[in-house]
Coordinates of C-alpha atoms in Angstrom, one line a residue:
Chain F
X1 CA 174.3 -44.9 99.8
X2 CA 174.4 -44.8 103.4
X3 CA 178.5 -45.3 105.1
X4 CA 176.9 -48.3 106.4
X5 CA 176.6 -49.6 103.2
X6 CA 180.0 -48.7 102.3
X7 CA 181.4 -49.8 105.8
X8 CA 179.9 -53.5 104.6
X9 CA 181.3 -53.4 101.3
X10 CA 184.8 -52.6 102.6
X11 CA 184.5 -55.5 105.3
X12 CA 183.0 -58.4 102.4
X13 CA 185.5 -57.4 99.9
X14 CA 187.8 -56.0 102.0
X15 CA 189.1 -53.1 100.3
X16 CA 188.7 -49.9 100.4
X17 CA 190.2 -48.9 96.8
X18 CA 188.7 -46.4 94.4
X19 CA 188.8 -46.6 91.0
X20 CA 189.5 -42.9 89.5
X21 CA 188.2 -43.1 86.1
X22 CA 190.2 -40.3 84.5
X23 CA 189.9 -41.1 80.8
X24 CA 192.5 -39.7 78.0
X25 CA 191.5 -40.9 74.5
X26 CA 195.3 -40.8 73.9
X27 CA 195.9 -43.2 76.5
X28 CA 193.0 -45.6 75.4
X29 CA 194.0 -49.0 73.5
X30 CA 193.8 -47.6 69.7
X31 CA 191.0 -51.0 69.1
X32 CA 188.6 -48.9 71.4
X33 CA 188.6 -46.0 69.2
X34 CA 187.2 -47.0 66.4
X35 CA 184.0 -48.1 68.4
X36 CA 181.2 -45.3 69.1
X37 CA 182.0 -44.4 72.4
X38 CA 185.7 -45.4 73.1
X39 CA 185.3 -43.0 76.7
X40 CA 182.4 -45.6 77.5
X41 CA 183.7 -48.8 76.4
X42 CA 187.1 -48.4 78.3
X43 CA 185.2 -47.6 81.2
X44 CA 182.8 -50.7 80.8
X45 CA 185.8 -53.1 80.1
X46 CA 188.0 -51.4 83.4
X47 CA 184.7 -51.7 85.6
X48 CA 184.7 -55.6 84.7
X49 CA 188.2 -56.0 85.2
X50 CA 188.1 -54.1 88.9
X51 CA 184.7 -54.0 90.4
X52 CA 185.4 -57.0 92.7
X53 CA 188.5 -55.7 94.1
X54 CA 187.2 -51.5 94.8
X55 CA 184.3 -50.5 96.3
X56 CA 184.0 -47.1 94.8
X57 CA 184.6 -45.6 91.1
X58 CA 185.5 -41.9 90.8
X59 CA 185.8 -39.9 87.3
X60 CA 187.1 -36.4 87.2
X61 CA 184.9 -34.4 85.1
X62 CA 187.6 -32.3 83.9
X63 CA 188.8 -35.3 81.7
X64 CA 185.0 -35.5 80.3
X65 CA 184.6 -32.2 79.9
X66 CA 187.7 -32.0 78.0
X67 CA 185.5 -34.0 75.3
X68 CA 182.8 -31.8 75.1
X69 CA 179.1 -32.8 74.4
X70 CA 180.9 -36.5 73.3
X71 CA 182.7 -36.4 76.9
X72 CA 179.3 -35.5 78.9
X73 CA 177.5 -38.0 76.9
X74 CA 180.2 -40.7 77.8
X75 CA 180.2 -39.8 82.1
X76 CA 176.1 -40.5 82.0
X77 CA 176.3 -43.5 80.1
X78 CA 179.3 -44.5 82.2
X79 CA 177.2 -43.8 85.8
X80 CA 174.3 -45.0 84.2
X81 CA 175.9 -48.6 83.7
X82 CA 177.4 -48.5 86.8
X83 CA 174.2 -47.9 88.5
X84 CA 172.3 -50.4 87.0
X85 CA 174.8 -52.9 87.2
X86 CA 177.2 -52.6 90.2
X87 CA 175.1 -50.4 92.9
X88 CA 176.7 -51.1 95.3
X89 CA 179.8 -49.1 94.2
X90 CA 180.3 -45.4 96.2
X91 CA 180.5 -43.4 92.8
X92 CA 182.3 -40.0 93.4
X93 CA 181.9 -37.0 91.2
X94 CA 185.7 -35.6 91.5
X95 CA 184.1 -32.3 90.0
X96 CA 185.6 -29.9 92.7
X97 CA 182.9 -27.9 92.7
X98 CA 182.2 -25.0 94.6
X99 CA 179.3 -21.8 94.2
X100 CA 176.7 -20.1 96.4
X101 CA 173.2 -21.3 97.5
X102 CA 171.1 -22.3 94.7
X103 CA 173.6 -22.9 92.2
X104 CA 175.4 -25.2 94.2
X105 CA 172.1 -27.1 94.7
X106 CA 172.1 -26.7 90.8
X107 CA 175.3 -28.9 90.6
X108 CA 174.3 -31.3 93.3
X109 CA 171.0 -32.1 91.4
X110 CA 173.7 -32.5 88.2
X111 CA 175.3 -35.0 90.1
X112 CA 173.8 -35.9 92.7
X113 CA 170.3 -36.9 91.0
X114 CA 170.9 -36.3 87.5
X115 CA 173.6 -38.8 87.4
X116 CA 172.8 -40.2 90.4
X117 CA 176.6 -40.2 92.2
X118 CA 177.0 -40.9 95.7
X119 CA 178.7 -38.0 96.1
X120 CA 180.3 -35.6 95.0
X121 CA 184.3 -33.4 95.4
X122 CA 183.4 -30.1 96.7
X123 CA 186.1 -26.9 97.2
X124 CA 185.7 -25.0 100.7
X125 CA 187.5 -21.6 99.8
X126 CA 183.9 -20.0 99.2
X127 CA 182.2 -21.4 103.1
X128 CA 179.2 -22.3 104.8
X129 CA 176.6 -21.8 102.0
X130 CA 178.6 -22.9 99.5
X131 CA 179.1 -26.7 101.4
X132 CA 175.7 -26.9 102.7
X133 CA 173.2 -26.8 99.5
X134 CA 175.3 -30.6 98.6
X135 CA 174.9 -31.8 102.3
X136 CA 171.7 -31.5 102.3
X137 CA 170.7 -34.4 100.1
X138 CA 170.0 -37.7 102.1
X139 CA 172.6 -40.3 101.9
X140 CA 174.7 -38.5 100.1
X141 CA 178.2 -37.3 100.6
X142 CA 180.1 -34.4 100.2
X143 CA 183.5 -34.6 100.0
X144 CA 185.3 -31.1 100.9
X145 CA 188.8 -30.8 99.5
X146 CA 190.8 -30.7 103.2
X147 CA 194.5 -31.2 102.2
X148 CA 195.5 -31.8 98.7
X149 CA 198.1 -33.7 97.4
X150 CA 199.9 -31.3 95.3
X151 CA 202.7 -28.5 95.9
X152 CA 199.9 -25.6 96.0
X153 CA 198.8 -27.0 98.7
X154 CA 201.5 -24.9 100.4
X155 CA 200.4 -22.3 99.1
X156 CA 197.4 -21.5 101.7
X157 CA 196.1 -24.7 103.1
X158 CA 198.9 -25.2 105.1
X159 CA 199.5 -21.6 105.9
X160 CA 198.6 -20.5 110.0
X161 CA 194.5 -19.4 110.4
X162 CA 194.5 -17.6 113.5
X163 CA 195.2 -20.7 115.8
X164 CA 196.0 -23.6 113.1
X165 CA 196.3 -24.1 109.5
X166 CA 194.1 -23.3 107.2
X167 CA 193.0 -27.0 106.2
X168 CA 192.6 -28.0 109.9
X169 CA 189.9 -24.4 110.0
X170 CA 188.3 -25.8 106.9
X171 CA 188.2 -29.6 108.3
X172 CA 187.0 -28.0 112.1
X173 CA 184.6 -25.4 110.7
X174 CA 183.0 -27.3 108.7
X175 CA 182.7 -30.4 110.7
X176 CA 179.8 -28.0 112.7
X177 CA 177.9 -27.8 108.6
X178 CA 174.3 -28.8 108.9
X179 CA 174.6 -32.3 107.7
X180 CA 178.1 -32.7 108.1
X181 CA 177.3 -36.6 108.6
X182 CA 177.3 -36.8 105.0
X183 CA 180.8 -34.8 105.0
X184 CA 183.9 -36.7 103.8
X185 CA 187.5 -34.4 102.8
X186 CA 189.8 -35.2 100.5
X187 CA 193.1 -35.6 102.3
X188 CA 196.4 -36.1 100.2
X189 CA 198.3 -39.3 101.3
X190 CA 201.8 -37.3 100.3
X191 CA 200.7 -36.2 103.9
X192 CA 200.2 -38.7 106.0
X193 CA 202.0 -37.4 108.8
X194 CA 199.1 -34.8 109.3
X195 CA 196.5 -37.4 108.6
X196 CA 196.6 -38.2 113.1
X197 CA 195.9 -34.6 113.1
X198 CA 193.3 -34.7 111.0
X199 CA 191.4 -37.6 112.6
X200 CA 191.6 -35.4 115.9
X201 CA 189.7 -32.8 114.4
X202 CA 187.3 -35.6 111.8
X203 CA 187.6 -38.7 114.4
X204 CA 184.3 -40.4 111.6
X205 CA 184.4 -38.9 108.4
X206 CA 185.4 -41.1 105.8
X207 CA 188.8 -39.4 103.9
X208 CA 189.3 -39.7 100.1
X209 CA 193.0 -40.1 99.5
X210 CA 194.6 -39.6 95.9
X211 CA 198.0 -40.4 95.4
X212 CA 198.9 -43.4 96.5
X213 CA 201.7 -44.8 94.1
X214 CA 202.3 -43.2 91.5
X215 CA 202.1 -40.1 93.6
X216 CA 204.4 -41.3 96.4
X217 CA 202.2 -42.1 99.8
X218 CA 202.6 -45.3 101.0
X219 CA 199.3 -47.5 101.8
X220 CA 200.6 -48.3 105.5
X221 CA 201.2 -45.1 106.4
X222 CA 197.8 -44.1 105.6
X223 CA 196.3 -46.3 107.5
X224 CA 198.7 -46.3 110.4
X225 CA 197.2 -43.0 110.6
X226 CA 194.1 -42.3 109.3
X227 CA 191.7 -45.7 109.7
X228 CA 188.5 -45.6 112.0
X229 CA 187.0 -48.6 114.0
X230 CA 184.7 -48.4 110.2
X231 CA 188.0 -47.8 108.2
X232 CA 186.9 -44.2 107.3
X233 CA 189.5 -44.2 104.4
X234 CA 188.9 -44.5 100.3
X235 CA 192.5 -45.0 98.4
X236 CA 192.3 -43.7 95.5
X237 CA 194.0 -44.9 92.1
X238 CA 193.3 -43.5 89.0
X239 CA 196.6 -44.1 86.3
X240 CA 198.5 -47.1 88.1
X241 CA 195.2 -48.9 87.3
X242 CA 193.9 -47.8 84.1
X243 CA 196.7 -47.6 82.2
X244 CA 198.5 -50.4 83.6
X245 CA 198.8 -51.4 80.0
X246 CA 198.4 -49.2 76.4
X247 CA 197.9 -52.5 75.2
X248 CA 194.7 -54.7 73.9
X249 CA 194.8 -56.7 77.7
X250 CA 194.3 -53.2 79.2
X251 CA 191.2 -54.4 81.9
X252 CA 193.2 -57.7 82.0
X253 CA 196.0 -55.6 83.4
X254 CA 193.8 -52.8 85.3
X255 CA 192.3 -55.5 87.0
X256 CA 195.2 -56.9 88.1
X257 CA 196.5 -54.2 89.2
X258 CA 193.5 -52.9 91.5
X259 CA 193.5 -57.0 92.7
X260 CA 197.0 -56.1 93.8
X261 CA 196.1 -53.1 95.8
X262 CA 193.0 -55.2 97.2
X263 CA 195.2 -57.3 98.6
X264 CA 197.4 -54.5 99.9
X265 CA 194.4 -53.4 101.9
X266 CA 193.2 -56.8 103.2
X267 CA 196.3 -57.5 104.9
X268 CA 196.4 -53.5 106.6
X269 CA 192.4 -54.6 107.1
X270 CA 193.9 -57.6 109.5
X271 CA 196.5 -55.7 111.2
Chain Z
X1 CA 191.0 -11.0 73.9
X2 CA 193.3 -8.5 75.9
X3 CA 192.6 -6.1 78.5
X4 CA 194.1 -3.2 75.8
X5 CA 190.5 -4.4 74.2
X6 CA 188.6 -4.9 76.7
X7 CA 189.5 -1.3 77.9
X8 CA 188.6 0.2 74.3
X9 CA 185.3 -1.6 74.7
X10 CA 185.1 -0.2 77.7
X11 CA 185.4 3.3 76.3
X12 CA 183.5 3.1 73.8
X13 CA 180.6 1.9 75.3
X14 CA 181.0 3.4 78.4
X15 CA 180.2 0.6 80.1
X16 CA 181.5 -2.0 82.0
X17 CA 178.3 -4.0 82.4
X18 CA 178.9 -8.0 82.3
X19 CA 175.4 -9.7 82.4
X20 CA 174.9 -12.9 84.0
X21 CA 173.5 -15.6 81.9
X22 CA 172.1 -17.7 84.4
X23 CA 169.0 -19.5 83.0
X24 CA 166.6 -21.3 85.0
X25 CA 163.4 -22.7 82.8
X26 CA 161.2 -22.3 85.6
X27 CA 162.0 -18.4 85.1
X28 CA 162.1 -18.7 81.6
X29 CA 158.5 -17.1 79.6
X30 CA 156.7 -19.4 78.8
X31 CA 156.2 -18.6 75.1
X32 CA 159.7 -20.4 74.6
X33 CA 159.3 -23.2 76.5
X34 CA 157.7 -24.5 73.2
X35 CA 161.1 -24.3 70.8
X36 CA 163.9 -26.4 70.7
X37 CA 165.8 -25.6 72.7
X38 CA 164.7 -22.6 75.1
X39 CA 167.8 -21.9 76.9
X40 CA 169.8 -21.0 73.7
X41 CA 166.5 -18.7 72.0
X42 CA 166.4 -17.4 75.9
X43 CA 169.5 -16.0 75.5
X44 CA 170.0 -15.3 72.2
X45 CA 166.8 -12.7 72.9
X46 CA 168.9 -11.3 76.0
X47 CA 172.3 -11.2 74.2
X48 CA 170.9 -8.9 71.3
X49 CA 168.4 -6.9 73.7
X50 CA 171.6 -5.9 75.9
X51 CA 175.0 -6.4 73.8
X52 CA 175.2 -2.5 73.0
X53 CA 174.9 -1.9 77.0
X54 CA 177.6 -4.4 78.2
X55 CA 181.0 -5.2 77.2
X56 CA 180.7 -9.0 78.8
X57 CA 178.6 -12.4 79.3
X58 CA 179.2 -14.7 82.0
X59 CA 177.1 -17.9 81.9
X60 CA 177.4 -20.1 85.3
X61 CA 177.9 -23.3 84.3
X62 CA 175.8 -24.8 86.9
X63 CA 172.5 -23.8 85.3
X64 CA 173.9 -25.7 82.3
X65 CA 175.2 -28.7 84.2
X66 CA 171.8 -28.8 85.5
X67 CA 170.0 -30.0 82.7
X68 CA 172.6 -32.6 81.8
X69 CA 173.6 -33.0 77.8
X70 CA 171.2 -30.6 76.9
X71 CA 172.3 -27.9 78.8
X72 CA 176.0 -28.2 78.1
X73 CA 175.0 -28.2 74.5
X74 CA 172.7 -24.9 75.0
X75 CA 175.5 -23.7 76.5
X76 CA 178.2 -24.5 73.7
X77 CA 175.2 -22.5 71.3
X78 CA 175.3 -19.9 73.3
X79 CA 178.9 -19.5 73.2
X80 CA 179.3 -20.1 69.2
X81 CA 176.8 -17.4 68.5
X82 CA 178.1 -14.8 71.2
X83 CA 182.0 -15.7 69.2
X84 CA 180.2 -15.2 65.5
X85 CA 178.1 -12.0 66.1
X86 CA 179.5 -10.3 69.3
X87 CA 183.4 -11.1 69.2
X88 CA 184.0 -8.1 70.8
X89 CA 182.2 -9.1 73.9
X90 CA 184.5 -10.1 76.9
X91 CA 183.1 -13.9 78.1
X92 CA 183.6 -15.7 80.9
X93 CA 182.9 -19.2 82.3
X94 CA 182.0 -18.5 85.6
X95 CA 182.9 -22.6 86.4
X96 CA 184.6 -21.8 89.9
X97 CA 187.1 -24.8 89.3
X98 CA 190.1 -25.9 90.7
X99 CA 192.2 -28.9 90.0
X100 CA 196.0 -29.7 89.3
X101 CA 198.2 -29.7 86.6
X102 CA 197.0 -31.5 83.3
X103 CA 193.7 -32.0 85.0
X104 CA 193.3 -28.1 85.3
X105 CA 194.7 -27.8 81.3
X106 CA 191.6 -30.2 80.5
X107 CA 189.3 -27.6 82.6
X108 CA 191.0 -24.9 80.5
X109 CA 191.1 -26.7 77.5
X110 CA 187.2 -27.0 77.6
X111 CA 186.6 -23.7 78.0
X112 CA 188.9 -21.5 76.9
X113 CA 189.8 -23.5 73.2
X114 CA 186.6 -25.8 73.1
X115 CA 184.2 -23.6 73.8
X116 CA 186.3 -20.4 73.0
X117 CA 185.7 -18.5 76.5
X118 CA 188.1 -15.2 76.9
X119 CA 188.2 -16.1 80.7
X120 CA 187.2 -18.8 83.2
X121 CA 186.3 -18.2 87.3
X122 CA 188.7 -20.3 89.5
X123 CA 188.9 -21.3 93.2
X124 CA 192.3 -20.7 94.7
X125 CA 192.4 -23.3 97.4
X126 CA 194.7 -26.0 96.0
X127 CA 197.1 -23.6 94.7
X128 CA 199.8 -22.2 92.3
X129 CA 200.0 -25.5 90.3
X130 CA 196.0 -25.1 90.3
X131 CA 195.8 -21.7 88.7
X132 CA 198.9 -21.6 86.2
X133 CA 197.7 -24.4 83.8
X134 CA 194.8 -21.7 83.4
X135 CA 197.5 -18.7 82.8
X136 CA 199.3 -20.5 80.1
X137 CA 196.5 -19.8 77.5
X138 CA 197.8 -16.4 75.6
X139 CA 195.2 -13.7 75.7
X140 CA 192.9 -15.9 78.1
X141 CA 192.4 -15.0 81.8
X142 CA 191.9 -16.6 84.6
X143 CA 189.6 -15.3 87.5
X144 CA 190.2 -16.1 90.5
X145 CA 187.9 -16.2 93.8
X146 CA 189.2 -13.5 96.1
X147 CA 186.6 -12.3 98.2
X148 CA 183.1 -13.8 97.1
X149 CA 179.9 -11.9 98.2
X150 CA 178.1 -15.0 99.9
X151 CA 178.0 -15.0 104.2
X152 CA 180.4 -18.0 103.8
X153 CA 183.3 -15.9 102.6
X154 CA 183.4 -15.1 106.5
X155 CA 184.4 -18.9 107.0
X156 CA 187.7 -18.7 105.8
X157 CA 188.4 -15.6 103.6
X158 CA 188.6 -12.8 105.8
X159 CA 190.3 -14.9 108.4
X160 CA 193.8 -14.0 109.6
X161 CA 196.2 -16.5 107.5
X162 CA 200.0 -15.5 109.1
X163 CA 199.9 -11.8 108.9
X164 CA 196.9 -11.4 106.7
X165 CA 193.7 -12.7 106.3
X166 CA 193.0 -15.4 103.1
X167 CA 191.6 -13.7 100.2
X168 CA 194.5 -11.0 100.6
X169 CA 197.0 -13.7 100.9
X170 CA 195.3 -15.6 97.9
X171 CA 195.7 -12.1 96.1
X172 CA 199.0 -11.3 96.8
X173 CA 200.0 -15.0 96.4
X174 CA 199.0 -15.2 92.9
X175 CA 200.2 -11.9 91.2
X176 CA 203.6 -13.6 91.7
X177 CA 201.7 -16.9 89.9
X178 CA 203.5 -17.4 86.6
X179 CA 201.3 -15.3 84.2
X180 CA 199.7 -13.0 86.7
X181 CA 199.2 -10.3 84.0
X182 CA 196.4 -12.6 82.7
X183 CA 194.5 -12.7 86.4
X184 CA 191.6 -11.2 87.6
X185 CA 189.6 -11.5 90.6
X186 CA 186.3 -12.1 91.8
X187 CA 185.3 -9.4 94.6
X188 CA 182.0 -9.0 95.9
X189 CA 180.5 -5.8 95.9
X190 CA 178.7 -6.1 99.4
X191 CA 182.3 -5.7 100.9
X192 CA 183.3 -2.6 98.6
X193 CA 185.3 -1.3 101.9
X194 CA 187.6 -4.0 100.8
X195 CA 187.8 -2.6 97.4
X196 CA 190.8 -0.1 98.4
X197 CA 193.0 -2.6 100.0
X198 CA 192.6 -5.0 97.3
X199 CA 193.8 -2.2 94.8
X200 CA 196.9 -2.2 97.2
X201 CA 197.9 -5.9 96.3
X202 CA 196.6 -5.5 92.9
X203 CA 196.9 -2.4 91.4
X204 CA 196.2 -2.9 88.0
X205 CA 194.1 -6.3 87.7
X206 CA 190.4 -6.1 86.4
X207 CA 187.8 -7.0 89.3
X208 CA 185.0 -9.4 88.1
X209 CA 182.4 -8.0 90.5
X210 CA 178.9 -10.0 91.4
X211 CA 176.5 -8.2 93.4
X212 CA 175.9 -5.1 92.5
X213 CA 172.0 -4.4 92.4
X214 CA 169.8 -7.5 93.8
X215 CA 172.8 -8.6 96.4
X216 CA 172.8 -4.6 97.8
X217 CA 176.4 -3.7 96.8
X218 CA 176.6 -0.1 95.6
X219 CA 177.8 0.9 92.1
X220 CA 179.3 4.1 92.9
X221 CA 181.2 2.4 96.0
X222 CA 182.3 -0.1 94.0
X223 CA 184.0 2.7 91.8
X224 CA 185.2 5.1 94.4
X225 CA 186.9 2.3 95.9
X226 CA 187.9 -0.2 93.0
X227 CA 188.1 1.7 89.8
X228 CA 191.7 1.9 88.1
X229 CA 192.9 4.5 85.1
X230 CA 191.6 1.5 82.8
X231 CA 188.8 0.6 84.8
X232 CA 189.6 -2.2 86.0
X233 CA 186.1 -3.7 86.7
X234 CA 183.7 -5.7 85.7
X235 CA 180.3 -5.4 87.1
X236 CA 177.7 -8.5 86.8
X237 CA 174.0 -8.0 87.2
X238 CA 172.3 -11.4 86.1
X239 CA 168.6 -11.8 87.8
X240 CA 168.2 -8.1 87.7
X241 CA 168.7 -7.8 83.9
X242 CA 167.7 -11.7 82.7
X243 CA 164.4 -11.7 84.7
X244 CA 163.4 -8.4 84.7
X245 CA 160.3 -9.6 83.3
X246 CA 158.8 -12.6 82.7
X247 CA 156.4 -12.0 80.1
X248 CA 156.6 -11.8 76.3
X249 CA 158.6 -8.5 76.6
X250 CA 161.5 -10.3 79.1
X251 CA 164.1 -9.1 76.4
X252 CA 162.8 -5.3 75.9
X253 CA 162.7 -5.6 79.6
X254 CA 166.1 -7.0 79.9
X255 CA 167.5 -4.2 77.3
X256 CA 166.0 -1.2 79.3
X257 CA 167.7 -3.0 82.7
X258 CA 171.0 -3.0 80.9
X259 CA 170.9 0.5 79.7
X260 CA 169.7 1.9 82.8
X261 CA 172.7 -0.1 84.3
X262 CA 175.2 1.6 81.6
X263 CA 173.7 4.7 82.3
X264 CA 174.8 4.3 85.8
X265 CA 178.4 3.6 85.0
X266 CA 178.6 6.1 82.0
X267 CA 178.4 8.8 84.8
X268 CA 180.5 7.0 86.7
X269 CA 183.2 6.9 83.9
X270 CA 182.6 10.7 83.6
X271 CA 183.7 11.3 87.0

């Protein structure tokens, strides 16, 4: 998928919300488990309930792979519906990964055409060759981990490099990647003070940002500082939406819940 | 397994040879191409052609990812049968991930109970709260990257962070990380000057080191530089050893790689 694409999805359904599809089986409705695939058929029903208020879906592998063979078996068939039947959803691989030359162009073909995401969560720490085997599939995206959302972040990323903190090297550095059209970071909206910075430094590149609600940022704030003439911003929600309710009207309650962010975003969208 | 084990391994094998398992069908002979599944009876045939030579395995998980549910479950093989015949060898998921909290427990969970791994390969970037899920397994350990061998560890990791560059702040970040005495490091051999300042910040951790052989790093640098009263290393060879031929004989071949390998370090353990 092209940002285009995306850019025109944004604008007709005028969100930019992303499902995160972090699956717990003892957080699913206890009528789903007694089906085959109860990983699938919550996905399925959340996809129904949301797909017309997000324009992108994002698992975390870690919560499939959790599962084993069951929980790989379960993210294909999830991505393979979601192919067929919503394309036009940006489907990100939150997989973090990060290795060298051909093995990362081993987990990009996992994702990237194996599954066939859109793109794919990638960690920086290792550099250069470590970022440019994913960028160098066409139309699709690589999203670097920039600033997280979490305490550790502390720990380095906002720690002085030389001239400027370490994120802002990563995010600099690796705006000059061979194909860093398709680059995209993951930038924590705990942060959103630093998110003016940031679009100094990435004035294009879409930002995936976790942690709005339930994690504390706040939606304006976000985009007060961080949205492009194209928007350039994916809010993600993963818990405030799929386990709006533990209940049997789970979807009925997910998709409310992503309608109510939707409509969060088309009123920032009009500002 | 704990290090006190890992050293008598060490001992009394005199070696401290981990072999890659990185399979790649298009490398794999062709004779076993035909069976079920060729990536298990690949490395089953390298497993028992070098087990008395090494004292650990270290599949990349990206070779497994590649081939989708098949690989994972090639993988899971390979794990049950290294755990029921060769429980004395030291394994590690060499996964690189990185993710927070519970979502880093489900990484851990996978790996180090599903699969029943001694040890999974980290990236540091997000983070204390990304690592410590990881340390909280008992007798599990947690590598993390310090200084990778790849020309994009120049990006970031040997950059100047404060009063030190990265990978020694990552270092001396994380042996105050809540269950430090269960971390190791990656270090690539092809920097083996590094070796002595590393043991500086981390005297007593084992070093997981790629590179020796095929990537140029030196064996008896690596040593000089990096070797502790127990050791403290790990040295990786997987193309060298896995592919050393690619006939009928790959696992004879593979064997007489590993011993010549242990050979190496058995006069390096004398000196």
């Amino acid at each position: 998928m092209t940002t285009d694409f995306l850019w025109e999805q944004i604008q007709k359904k005028q969100s930019f919300l992303c499902v995160g599809l972090d699956v717990d089986l003892e957080k699913v409705p206890p009528h789903l488990l007694a089906t085959e695939d109860p990983i699938f058929e919550f996905n399925k029903a959340i996809i129904e309930a949301t797909q017309a208020y997000c324009v992108a879906y994002k698992p975390n592998t870690a919560f499939y792979e959790a599962y084993g063979l069951d929980g790989w078996r379960s993210l294909e068939r999830t991505m393979a519906y979601l192919n067929e039947n919503y394309p036009e959803q940006f489907t990100i691989a939150d997989a973090k990964r990060g290795d060298i030359g051909n093995t990362a162009t081993r987990y990009a073909k996992a994702f990237l055409e194996g599954m066939q995401f859109d793109s794919i969560t990638v960690a920086p720490y290792m550099g250069r060759d470590s970022v440019e085997p994913f960028l160098a599939f066409e139309d699709k995206h690589t999203i670097l981990l920039g600033l997280t959302s979490n305490p550790g972040a502390f720990d380095f990323q906002t720690k002085t490099l030389e001239a400027r903190p370490l994120f802002k090297e990563v995010i600099a550095c690796s705006q000059g990647y061979k194909g860093s059209e398709n680059l995209m970071y993951v930038v924590g909206a705990t942060k959103a003070e630093y998110l003016a910075e940031i679009r100094e430094l990435a004035p294009k590149s879409f930002l995936l940002v976790p942690g709005v609600g339930a994690q504390g940022g706040s939606l304006s704030e976000v985009c007060k500082y961080g949205m492009t003439d194209q928007v350039g911003l994916l809010v993600n929600s993963s818990r405030g939406i799929i386990y709006a309710s533990s209940g049997t009207d789970f979807a009925v309650a997910a998709g409310r819940k992503a309608q109510e962010l939707q409509q969060q975003m088309a009123a920032e969208l009009k500002k």
